Coordinates of C-alpha atoms in Angstrom, one line a residue:
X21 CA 40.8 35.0 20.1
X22 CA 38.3 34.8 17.7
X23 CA 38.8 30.9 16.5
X24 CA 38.3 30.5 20.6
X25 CA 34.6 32.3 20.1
X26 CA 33.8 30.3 17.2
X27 CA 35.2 27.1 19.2
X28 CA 32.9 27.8 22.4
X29 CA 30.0 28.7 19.7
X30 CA 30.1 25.4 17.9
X31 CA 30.5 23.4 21.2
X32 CA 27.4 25.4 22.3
X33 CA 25.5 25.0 19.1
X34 CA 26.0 21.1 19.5
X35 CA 24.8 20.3 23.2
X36 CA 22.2 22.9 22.7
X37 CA 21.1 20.5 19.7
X38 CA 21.7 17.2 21.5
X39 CA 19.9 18.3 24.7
X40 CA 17.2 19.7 22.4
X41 CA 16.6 16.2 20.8
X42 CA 16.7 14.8 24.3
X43 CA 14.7 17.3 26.2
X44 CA 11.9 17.0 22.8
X45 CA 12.3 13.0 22.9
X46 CA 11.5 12.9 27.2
X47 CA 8.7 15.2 25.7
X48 CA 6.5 13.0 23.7
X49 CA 7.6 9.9 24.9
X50 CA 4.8 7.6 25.9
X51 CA 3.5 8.1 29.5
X52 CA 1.4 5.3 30.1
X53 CA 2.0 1.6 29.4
X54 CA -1.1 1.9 27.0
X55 CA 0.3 4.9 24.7
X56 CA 3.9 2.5 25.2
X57 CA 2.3 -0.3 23.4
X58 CA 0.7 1.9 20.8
X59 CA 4.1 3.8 19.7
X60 CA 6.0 0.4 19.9
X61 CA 3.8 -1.7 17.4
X62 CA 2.9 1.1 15.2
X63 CA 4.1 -0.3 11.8
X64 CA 5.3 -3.7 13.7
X65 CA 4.5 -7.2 12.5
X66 CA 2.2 -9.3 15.3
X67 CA 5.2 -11.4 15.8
X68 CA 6.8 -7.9 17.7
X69 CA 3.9 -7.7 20.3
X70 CA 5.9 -9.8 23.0
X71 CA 9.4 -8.1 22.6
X72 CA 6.9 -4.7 23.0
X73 CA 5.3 -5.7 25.7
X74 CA 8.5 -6.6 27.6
X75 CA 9.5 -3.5 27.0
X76 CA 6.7 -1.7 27.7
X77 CA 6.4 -3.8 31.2
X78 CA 9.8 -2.4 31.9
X79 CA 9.5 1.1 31.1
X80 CA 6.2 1.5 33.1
X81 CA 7.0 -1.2 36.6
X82 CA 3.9 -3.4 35.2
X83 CA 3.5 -6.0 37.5
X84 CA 3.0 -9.4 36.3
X85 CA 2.7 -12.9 37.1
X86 CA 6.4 -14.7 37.3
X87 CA 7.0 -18.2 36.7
X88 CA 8.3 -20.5 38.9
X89 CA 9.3 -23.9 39.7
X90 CA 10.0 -25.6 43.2
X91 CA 13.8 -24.9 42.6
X92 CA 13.5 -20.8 42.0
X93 CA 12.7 -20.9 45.9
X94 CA 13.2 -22.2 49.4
X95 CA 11.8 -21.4 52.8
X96 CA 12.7 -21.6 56.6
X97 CA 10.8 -21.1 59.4
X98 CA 12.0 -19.7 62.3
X99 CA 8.2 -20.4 64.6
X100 CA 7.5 -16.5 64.3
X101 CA 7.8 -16.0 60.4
X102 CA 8.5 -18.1 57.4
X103 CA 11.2 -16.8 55.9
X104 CA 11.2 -17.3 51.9
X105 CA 13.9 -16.5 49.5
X106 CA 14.1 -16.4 45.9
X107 CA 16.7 -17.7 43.4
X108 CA 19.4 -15.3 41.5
X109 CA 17.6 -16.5 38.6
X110 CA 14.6 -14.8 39.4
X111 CA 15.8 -11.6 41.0
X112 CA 18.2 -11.1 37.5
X113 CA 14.8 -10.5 36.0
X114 CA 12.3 -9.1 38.2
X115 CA 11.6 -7.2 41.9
X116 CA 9.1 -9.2 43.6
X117 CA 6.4 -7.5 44.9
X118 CA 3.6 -9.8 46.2
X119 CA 2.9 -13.7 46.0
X120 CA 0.4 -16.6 47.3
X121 CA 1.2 -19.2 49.6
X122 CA -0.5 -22.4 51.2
X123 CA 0.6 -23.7 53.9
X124 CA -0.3 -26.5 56.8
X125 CA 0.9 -28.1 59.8
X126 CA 1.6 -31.6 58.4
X127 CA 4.6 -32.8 55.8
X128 CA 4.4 -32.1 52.1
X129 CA 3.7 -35.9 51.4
X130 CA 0.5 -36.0 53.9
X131 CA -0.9 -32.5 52.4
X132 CA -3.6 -32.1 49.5
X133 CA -1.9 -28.8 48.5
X134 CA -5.7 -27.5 47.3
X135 CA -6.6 -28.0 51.0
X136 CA -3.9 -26.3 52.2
X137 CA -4.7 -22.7 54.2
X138 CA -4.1 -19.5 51.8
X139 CA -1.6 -16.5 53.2
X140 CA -0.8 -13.4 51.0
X141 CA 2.2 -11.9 52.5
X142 CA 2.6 -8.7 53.0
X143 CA 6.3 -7.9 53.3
X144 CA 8.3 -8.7 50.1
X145 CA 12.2 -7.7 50.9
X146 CA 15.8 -8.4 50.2
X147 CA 15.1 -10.7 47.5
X148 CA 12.5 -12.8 49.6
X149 CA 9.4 -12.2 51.6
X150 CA 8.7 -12.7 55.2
X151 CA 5.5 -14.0 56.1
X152 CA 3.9 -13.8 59.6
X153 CA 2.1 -16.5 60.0
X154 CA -0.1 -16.4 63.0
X155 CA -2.0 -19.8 63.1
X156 CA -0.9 -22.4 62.5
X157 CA 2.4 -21.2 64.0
X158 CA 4.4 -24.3 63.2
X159 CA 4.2 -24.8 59.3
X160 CA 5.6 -28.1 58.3
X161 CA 4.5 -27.4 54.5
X162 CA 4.5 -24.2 52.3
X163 CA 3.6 -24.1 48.7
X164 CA 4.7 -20.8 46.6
X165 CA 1.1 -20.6 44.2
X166 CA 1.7 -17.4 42.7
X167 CA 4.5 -14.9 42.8
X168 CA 4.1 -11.2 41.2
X169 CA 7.2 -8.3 40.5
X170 CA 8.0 -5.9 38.0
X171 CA 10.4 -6.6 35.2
X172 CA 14.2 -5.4 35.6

């Protein structure tokens, strides 16, 4: 009986200990993505401040500008919505929440993209957004210009 007690004690002891450290670690862990930068380069090198403010990004759903080329999306339109979707690449690294288009009426070759009409979307879904586009309502040509998320 009494090596049972002193079993049951010990395995108490520990996860009192381990959830301790845990529960004191949730405790004074940084709570804004300022304090996050602060406790991750404290000590650092300069050269650290990009793999800190990755992770600082990450921890606190930062949004922030996502690059992106011509192949990292593709579009349809189906006359009541443009329907744009985004490549695996880019949804691996981040959740899209909010980008600029242009659009117009006439091909890609015939349009001066900077004199192209300006639409910000406002329902970013399944990997994509889904922009209504009242007028013009037949978009030959859509430009992505910028495209925002968090980090995964």
């Amino acid at each position: 009986m009494r090596p049972i007690v002193i079993a049951t004690a010990a395995v108490a002891a520990v996860v009192l200990l381990v959830g301790g450290a845990f529960g004191v670690q949730y405790l004074i862990s940084p709570k804004s993505y300022d304090e996050c930068m602060l406790s991750e380069m404290r000590g650092q090198d300069q050269a650290m401040f990009s793999t800190a403010r990755i992770t600082c990004e990450r921890r606190h759903a930062v949004e922030v500008a996502i690059p992106i080329t011509s192949d990292d999306w593709r579009w349809t339109n189906d006359r009541l919505y443009a329907l744009v979707t985004l490549s695996d690449q880019i949804l691996t690294g981040y959740t899209p929440t909010r980008a600029q288009f242009a659009f117009s009426t006439e091909t890609c070759a015939e349009t001066d993209v900077n004199a192209m009409e300006k639409h910000i979307p406002s329902i970013a879904k399944n990997g994509g957004f889904q922009l209504g586009i009242m007028a013009p309502s037949d978009p030959k040509c859509l430009h992505m210009l910028e495209l925002w998320g968090t980090r995964k």
